[in-house]
DNA sequence: ACGGTTAGTCGAAGCGTTTCGACGAAGCGT
DNA sequence: ACGCTTCGTCGAAACGCTTCGACTAACCGT
């Protein structure tokens, strides 16, 4: 590995001159500049990242802090990561992936004071999140994906859940649906203050109220089995439901499966809308899902860009931005079935059509 | 940020002593050790990662090099990443995610000579991959996930595709299937020498030959639409096929959908086996998919552990390991339909739909 | 009682950069 | 022709750590 000394010697200049050529912090004559550049090329010189980091107190490394449990990442989270990674790499920064549980602010504090990160993006933020405080105390530039309850003085990007839910509900109500059930994330997620779960819950209540409808929400585990159970619970509670709104990308398939088993056609008998879903997933089933597709990669990218801006320029103001999911109407929603003839729990006139999907 | 000097002063020892306490490279008396430790605790001292890296020539950072195109990562690749990240973090290493296209060895070379990485794991290796040579020239410890054509002198872990395909074929043949079509990745992936695509193709030919059956392979784009097209092509070519073997996690849902549309029941008329698939995905559809589930996280972990071993101990020999996918029989396979009588036997409980993740 | 180890500690020399203060040589206005 | 900036360059001091070569005691066997 050639060092700056080697380059300096070969170009017959001092080390500092070489440094100035590299960083452009001081004027250098065209003549020496090219001489230095040539020397570098000839030696295949690459500046040493550690030394540079030590001397300049800027590592050009940013951290992406996220929980990483056994079940891996969902499509949306993966999109955050790839979006952020692409943005970092494009700006010449390295991106370190750090698995940090939502519950250990101490690990976060240690990371922060190691001086390895110029700044961090924190994912999967809880409404009340100790890690945020730890990071702030450490004085580390910080951008959240998601947000805490109190966001004053914080930079974040997040999905606009309120808007997203309203759009979903409006779409269904516009089709004539009145008895709409919302399948949220798990009860434990809600209890833990998981933002998306909590915010969509509240937004759903508000959206339904606006239409003078009664909001029924079911919490569901994040799995197909959870979805099946949730749909059963939904039907038990609202036997004549005509639409299901789901936030839970994992549960949605269970919901569809259970609907098929019960002989309720989609969208003939029941319309289904999936929120915060990727198009690939929505296209997987037949009929394809009407969905609110999440701007995952965009969020990751925007968060990273905001962080880098904070690192480069004036550490000035915070970047706070909400991006709604966009409604993409596909085959899983349709006009509400006409007012039910029979009452109660009766099965449906699913009739002829086999419940294939 | 407290430095070692501060700790040393407070503990009334020299800087080097503090360092020895930290690294354990030289014996330190119990008395001073505790004195130093106390000083650290009181000051909230954290060693500076950059300085340590510079002085010791070991950054404790490893790279995970992988292509990251727009469409993001599949479930299997994501599992590699999380597995590797967990292993790295458990060993006190940082993991840098570097998006590098399969086609730019120069970017890789630059990364390698920057001295930021102690070693790297390279994912999505092509059969003939310039990046491997670049990394080797740079003398950087290296482990592959996947493998090149010639693996002498290389460390890698990979899925045992040969074994996996044989198991899949044997399972189907054991159920009496004779006309089996294999849906592979896209033609362009195969042409590019994408290992999984190439190796499964060859293994499929071999496996079928062993049973004296004719191997029919269809290349399919990685999407539901691609899967539908592939199934159509398959039926066109082998109208009375009784089983489909798919390698393409994205296409599988299109295949199932198209099967349903054509009124072929799964597994009544056609059995379906999905290879290199995660249980979550397999469970998404109804009936759940018989699948060969990929040991994704395990591969990531093993690769990382092999790399770290190489970093710590003797840079000795290479770690070369193949892990087969394990067959998990679910509802999508069954006995072959009796020698063709009529076609459509009636409606089916078709099945299928689902998602990714 | 004496050279030879060994345990425990220190001081200083790096590691490869950045960055600060200096300094000579031009170039400027007047 | 005079001081004054500005330009271009240099040397040296950090940055916070690891590591090497000493050095001092205590301990060993003989």
XYZ file of C-alpha atoms (C1' of nucleotides) in Angstrom, chain B residues 4 16 19-20 26 45 48, chain D residues 16-22:
14
model
C -6.779 7.013 27.071
C 0.465 1.900 27.540
C -3.849 -0.168 26.569
C -2.609 -3.453 27.987
C 0.713 -8.055 28.479
C -14.403 5.961 28.506
C -11.895 5.422 19.701
C -5.969 8.463 19.976
C -4.360 4.387 19.932
C -0.873 -0.036 19.752
C 3.466 -1.906 20.296
C 8.369 -2.319 20.955
C 12.345 -1.935 23.728
C 13.816 -0.870 28.146
